[in-house]
Short mmCIF file of C-alpha atoms in Angstrom, two decimals:
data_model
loop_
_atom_site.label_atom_id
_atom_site.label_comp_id
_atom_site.label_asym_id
_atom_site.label_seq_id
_atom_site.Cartn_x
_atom_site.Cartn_y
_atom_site.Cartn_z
CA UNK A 28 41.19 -0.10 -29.28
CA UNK A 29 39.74 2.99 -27.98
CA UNK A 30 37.99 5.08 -30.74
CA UNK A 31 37.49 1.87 -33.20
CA UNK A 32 34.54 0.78 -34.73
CA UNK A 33 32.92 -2.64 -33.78
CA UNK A 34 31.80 -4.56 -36.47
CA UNK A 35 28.53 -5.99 -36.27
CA UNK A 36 30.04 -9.64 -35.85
CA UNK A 37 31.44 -8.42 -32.29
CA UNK A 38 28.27 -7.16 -31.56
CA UNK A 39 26.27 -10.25 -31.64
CA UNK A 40 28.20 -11.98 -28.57
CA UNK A 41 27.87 -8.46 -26.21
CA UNK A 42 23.91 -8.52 -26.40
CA UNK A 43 24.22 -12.06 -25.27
CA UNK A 44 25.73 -11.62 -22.38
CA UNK A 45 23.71 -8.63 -21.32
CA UNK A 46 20.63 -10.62 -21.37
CA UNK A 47 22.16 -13.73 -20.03
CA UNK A 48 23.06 -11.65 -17.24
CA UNK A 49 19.45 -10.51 -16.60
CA UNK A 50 17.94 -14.06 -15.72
CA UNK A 51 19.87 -16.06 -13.47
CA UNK A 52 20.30 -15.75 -9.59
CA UNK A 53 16.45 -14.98 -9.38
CA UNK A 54 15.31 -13.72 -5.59
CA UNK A 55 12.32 -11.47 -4.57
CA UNK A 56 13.03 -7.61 -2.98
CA UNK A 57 12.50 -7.92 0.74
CA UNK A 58 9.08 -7.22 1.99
CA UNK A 59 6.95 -5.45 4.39
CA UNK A 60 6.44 -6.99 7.33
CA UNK A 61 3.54 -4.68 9.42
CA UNK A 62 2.80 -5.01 13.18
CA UNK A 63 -0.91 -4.45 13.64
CA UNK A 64 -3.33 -4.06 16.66
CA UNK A 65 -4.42 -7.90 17.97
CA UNK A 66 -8.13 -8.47 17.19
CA UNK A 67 -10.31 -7.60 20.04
CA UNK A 68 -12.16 -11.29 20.05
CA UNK A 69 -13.71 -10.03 23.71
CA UNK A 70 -15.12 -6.70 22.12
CA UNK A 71 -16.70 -8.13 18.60
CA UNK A 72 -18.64 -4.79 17.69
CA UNK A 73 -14.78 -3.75 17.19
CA UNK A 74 -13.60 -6.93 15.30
CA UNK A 75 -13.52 -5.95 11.31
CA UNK A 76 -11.66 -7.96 8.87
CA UNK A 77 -8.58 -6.93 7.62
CA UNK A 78 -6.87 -5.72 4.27
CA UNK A 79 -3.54 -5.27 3.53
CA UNK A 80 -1.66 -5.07 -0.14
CA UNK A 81 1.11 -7.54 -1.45
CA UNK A 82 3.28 -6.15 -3.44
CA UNK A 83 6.42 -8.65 -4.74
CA UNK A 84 9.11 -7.76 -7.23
CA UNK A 85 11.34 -10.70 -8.36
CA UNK A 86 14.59 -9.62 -9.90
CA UNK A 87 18.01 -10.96 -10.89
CA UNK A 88 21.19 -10.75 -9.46
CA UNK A 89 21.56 -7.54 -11.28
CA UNK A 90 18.71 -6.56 -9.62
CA UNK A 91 16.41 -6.12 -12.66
CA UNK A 92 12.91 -7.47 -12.60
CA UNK A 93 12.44 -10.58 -14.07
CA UNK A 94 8.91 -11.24 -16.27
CA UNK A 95 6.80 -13.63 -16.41
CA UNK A 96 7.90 -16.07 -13.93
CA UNK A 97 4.66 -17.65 -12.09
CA UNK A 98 4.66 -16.73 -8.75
CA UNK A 99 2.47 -19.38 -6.24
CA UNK A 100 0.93 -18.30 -2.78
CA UNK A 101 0.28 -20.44 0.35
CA UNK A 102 -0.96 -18.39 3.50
CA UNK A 103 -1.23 -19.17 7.43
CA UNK A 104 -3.78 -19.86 9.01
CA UNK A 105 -4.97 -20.66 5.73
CA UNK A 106 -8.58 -20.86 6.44
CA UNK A 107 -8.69 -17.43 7.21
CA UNK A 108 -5.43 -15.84 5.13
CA UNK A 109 -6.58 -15.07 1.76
CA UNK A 110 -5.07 -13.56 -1.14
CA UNK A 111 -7.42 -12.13 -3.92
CA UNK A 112 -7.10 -9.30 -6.81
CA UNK A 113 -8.40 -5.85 -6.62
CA UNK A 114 -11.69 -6.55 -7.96
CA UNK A 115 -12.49 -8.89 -5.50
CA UNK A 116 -12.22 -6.30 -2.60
CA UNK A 117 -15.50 -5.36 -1.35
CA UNK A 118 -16.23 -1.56 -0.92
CA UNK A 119 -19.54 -0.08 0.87
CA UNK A 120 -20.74 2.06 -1.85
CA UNK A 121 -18.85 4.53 -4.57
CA UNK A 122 -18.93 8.35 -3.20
CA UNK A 123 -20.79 10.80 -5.28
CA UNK A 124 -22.04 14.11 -4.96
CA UNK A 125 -20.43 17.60 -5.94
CA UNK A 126 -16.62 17.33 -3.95
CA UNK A 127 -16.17 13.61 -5.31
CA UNK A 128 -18.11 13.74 -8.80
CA UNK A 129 -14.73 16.08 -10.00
CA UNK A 130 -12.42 13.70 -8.38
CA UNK A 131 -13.87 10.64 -9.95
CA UNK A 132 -14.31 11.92 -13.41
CA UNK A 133 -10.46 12.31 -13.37
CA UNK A 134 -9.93 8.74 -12.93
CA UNK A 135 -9.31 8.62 -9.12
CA UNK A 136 -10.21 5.27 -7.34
CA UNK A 137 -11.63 6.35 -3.89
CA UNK A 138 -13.41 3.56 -1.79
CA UNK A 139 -14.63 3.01 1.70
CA UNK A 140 -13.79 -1.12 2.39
CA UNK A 141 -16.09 -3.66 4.25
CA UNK A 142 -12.43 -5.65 5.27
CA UNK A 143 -14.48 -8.30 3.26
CA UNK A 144 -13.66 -10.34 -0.13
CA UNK A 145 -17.00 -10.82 -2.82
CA UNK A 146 -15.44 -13.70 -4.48
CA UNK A 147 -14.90 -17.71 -3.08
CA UNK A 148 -12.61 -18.42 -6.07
CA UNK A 149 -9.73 -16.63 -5.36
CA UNK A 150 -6.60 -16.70 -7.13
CA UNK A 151 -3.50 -18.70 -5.58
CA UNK A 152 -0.74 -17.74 -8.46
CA UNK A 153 0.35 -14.97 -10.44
CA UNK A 154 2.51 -13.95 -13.47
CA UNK A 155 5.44 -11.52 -12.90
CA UNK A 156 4.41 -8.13 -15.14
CA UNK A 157 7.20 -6.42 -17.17
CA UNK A 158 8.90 -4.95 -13.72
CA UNK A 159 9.03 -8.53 -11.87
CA UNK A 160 6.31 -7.64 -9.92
CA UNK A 161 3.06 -8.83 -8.56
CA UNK A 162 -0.01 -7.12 -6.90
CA UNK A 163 -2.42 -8.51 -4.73
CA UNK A 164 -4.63 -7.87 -1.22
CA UNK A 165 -4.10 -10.11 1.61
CA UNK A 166 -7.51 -10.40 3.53
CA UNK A 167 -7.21 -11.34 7.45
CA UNK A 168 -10.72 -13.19 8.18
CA UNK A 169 -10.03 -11.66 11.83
CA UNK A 170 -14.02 -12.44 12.44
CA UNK A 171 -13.73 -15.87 11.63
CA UNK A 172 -10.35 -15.91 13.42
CA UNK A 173 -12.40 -14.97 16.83
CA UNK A 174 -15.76 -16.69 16.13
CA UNK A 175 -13.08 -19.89 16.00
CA UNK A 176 -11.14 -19.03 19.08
CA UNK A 177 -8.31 -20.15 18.31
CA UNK A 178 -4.33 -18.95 19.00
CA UNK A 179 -3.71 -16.45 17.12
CA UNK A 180 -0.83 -13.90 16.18
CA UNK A 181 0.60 -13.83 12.80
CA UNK A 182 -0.80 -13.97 8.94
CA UNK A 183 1.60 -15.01 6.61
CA UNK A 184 1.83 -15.32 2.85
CA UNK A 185 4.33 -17.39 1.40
CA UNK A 186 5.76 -16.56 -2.37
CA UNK A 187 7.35 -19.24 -3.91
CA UNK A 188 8.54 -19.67 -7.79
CA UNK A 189 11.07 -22.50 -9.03
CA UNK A 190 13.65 -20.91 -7.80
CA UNK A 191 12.94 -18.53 -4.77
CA UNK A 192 10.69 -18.18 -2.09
CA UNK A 193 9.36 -15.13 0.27
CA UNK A 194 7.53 -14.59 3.18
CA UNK A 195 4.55 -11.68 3.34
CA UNK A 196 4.43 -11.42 7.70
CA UNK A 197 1.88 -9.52 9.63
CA UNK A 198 2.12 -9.56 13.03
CA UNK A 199 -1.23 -8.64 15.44
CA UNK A 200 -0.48 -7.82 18.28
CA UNK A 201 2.96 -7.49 18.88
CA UNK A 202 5.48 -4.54 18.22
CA UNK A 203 8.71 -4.67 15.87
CA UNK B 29 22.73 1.42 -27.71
CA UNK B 30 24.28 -0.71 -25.53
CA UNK B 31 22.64 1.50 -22.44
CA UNK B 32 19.69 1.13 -23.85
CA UNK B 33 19.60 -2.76 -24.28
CA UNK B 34 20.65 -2.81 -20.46
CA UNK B 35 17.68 -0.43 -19.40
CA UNK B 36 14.86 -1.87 -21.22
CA UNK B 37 16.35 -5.77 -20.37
CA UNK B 38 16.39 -4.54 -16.26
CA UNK B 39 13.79 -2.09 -15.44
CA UNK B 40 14.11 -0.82 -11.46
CA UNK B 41 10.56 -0.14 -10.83
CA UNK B 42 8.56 3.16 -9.51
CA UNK B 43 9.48 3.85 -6.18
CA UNK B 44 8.03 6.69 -3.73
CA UNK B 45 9.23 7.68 -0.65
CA UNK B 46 6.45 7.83 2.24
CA UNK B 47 5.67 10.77 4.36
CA UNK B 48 7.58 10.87 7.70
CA UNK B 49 6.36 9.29 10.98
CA UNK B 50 3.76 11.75 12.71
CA UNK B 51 3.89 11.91 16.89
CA UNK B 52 -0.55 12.23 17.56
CA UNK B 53 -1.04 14.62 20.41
CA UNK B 54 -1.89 13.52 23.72
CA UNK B 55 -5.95 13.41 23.80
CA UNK B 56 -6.21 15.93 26.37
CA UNK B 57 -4.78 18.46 23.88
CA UNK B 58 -7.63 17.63 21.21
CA UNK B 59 -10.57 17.53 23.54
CA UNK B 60 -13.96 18.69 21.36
CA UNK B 61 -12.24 18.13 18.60
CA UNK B 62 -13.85 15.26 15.79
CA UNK B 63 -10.78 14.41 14.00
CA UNK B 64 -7.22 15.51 13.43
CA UNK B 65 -6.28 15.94 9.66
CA UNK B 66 -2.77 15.61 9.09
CA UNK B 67 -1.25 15.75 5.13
CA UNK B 68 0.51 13.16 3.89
CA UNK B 69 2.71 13.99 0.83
CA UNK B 70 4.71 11.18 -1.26
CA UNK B 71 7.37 11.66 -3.53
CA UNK B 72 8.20 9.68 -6.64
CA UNK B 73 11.50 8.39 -8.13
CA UNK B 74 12.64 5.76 -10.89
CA UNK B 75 11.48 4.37 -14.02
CA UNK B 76 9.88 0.95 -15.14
CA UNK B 77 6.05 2.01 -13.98
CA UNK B 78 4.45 2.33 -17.25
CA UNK B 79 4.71 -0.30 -20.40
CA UNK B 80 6.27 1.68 -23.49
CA UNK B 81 4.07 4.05 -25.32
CA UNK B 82 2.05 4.36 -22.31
CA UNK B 83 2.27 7.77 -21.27
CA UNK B 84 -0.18 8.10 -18.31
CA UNK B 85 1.75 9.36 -14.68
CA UNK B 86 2.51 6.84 -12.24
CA UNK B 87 -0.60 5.70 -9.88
CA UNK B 88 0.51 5.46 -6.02
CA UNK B 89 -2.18 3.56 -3.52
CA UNK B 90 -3.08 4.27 -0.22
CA UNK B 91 -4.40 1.85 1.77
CA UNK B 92 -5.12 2.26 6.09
CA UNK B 93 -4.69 -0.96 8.08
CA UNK B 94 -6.52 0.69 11.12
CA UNK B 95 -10.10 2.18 9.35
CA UNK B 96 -11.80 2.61 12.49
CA UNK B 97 -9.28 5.02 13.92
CA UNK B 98 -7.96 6.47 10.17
CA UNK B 99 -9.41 7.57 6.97
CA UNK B 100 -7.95 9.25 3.74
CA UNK B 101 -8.94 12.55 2.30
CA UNK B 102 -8.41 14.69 -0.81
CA UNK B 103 -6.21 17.55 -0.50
CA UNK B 104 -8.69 19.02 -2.12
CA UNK B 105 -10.99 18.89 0.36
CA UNK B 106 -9.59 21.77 3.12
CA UNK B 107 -11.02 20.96 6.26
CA UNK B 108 -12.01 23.35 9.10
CA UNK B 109 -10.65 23.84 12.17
CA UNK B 110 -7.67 25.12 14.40
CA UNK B 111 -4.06 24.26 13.13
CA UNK B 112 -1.68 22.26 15.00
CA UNK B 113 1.73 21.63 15.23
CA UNK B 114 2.78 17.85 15.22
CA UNK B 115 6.00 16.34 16.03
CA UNK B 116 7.67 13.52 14.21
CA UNK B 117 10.60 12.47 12.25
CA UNK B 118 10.29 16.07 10.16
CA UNK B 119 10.50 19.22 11.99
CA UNK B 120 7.00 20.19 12.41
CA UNK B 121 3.57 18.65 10.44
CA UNK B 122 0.75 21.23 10.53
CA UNK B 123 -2.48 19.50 11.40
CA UNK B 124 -6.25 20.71 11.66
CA UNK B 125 -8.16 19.85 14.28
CA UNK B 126 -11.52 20.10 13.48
CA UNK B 127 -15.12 19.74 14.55
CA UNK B 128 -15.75 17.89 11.43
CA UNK B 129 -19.08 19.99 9.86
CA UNK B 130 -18.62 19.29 6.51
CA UNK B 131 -17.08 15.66 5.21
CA UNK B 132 -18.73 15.61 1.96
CA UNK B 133 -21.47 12.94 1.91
CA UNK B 134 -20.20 11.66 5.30
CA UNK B 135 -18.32 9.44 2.93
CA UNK B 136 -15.06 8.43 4.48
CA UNK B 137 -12.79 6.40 2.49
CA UNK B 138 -10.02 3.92 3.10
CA UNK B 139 -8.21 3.22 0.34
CA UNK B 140 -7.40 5.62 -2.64
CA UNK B 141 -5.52 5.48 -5.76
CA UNK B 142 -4.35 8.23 -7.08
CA UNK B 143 -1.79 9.64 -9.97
CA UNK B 144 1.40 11.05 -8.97
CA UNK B 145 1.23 15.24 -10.07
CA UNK B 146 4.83 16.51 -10.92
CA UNK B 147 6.28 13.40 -9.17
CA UNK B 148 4.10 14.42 -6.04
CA UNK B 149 0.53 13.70 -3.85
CA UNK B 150 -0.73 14.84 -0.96
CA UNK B 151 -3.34 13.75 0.92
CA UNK B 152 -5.28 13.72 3.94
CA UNK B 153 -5.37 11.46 6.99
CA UNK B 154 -7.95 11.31 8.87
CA UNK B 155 -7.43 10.43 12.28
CA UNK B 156 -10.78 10.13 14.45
CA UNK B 157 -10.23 11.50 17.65
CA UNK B 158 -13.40 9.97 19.06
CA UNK B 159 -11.97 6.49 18.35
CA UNK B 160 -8.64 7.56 19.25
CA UNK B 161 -9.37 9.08 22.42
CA UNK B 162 -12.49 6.19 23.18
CA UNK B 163 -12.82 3.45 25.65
CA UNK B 164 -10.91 1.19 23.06
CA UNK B 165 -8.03 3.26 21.96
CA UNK B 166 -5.62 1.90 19.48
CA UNK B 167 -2.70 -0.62 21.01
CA UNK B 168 -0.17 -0.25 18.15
CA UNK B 169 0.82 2.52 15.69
CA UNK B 170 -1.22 3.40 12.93
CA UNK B 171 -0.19 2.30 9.93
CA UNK B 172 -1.46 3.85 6.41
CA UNK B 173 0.38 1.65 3.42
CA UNK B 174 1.17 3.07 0.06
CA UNK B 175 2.33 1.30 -2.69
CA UNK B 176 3.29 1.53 -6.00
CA UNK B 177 3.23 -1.50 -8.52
CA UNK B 178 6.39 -3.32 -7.34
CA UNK B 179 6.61 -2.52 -3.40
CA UNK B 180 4.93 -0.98 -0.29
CA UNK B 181 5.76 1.73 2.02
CA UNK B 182 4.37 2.25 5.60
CA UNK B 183 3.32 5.73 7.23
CA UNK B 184 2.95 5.92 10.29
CA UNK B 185 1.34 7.67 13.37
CA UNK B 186 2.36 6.95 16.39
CA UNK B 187 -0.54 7.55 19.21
#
């Protein structure tokens, strides 16, 4: 057995499996979950919106990442839990001037945020890439969250596809 | 060729490994100081970051949850001050305490993304003292996020 050639007609059957093997039992990597300072609602000079990033990889029971599975979000307090793509992020201005110019021209991203999002339209599903992963910002409308007064301790994103779901958690307030 | 079926079929992702958990010194030990710069450096391991054919290096994103009390920094940019030795979950960080002259174009970033150099990147954060050490001090750790493409990893520095 050892030592003998395979003819292509036994070949045919062992690429099938492999590949069968890659798509079934689908379930997302676990996430971060991030404890964060509680919005200061008494203090609002210190009250700034928040950012944080989503990243979700989707993989099989091999653990492989599985592509282009659609991947929907639903987010708590949704009203003020957004989740938006990198060029909706608002930044104050681009840096220039001799120190950045050199860092810039080699195709560094370097940006100081507002905490704020430029677009209303924001996208509520993604496609899995060729690792089984999306990428996203989560924005926290923490100044909408106080000017509202209501309860509040936790922003979640929910990840759901037809056959798993996951939970994006970050807590204000409280410690892990 | 059957290895390579099973590693282009299940790719594992770009992975890095975050800089260890800093211990901030107690604010009496940073009085007149601006801010306290303390390197970050993140490693990178695994495969599955670029699409075939694509040969530019991984890119690794920093991102700061807390921007009034942190910023980010290029290495590149050495700032000046007094060293300091910081505890943490490594044996030592060396910090820089400084006055803060120079922070070119009083820009001060909070996110950055950056390509990985010989699996490697270090970079700055910086922590404001003033905030830090203010009438409104942070309540919570502070927590800079890095990510590659398929997950997120937390550094943080514990006031």
């Amino acid at each position: 057995m050892y030592g003998q050639r395979v003819s292509p007609r036994r070949i045919v059957p062992l690429f099938a499996l492999l590949l069968v093997g890659c798509t079934t039992g689908l379930e997302f990597e676990p996430m971060m979950e991030a404890w964060l300072d509680a919005p200061r609602c008494d203090e609002p000079d210190l009250v700034r919106n928040s950012l944080a990033p989503l990243r979700a990889r989707l993989v099989n029971a091999d653990r492989a990442g599985v592509r282009g599975e659609l991947v929907q979000f639903s987010t708590s307090p949704a009203e003020f839990v957004r989740v938006t793509t990198q060029d909706s992020v608002e930044a104050v201005n681009v840096p220039s001037g001799t120190e950045w110019d050199a860092l810039v021209d080699r195709g560094e991203i370097w940006a100081e945020l507002t905490g704020g999002l430029e677009r209303e339209d924001l996208p509520v599903e993604l496609i899995t890439d060729g690792d089984g992963a999306v990428q996203a910002w989560v924005g926290v409308d923490l100044v909408g969250i106080c000017d509202a007064g209501i309860a509040f301790d936790t922003a979640t994103v929910e990840l759901t596809t037809s056959n798993t779901a996951a939970m994006l958690r970050l807590n204000y307030g409280a410690t892990p | 060729m059957v290895a390579g079926v099973v590693l282009a079929g299940c790719p594992t992702g770009f992975r890095v490994e975050p800089p260890p958990l800093v211990l901030l010194p107690a604010c009496s030990e940073m009085d007149g100081a601006a801010a306290l710069y303390i390197p970050g450096t993140v490693s990178g391991s695994g495969a599955g970051a670029r699409m075939a054919g694509d040969t530019s290096r991984p890119t690794v994103e920093w991102l700061v949850a807390n921007p009034r009390f942190v910023q980010l920094m290029p290495a590149s940019l050495v700032p000046e001050g007094e060293e300091v030795t910081l505890d943490g979950t490594a044996a030592t960080t060396t910090g820089i305490l400084s006055t803060d002259p120079n922070v070119p174009g009083n820009y001060l970033p909070t996110t950055a993304q950056l390509q990985l150099e010989a699996g490697e990147r270090t970079m700055w954060a910086r922590v404001d003292v003033r905030e830090l050490c203010g009438p409104n001090p942070p309540r919570s750790d502070l927590t800079v996020w890095i990510s590659t493409r398929v997950e997120t990893t937390t550094w943080s520095l514990t006031p």
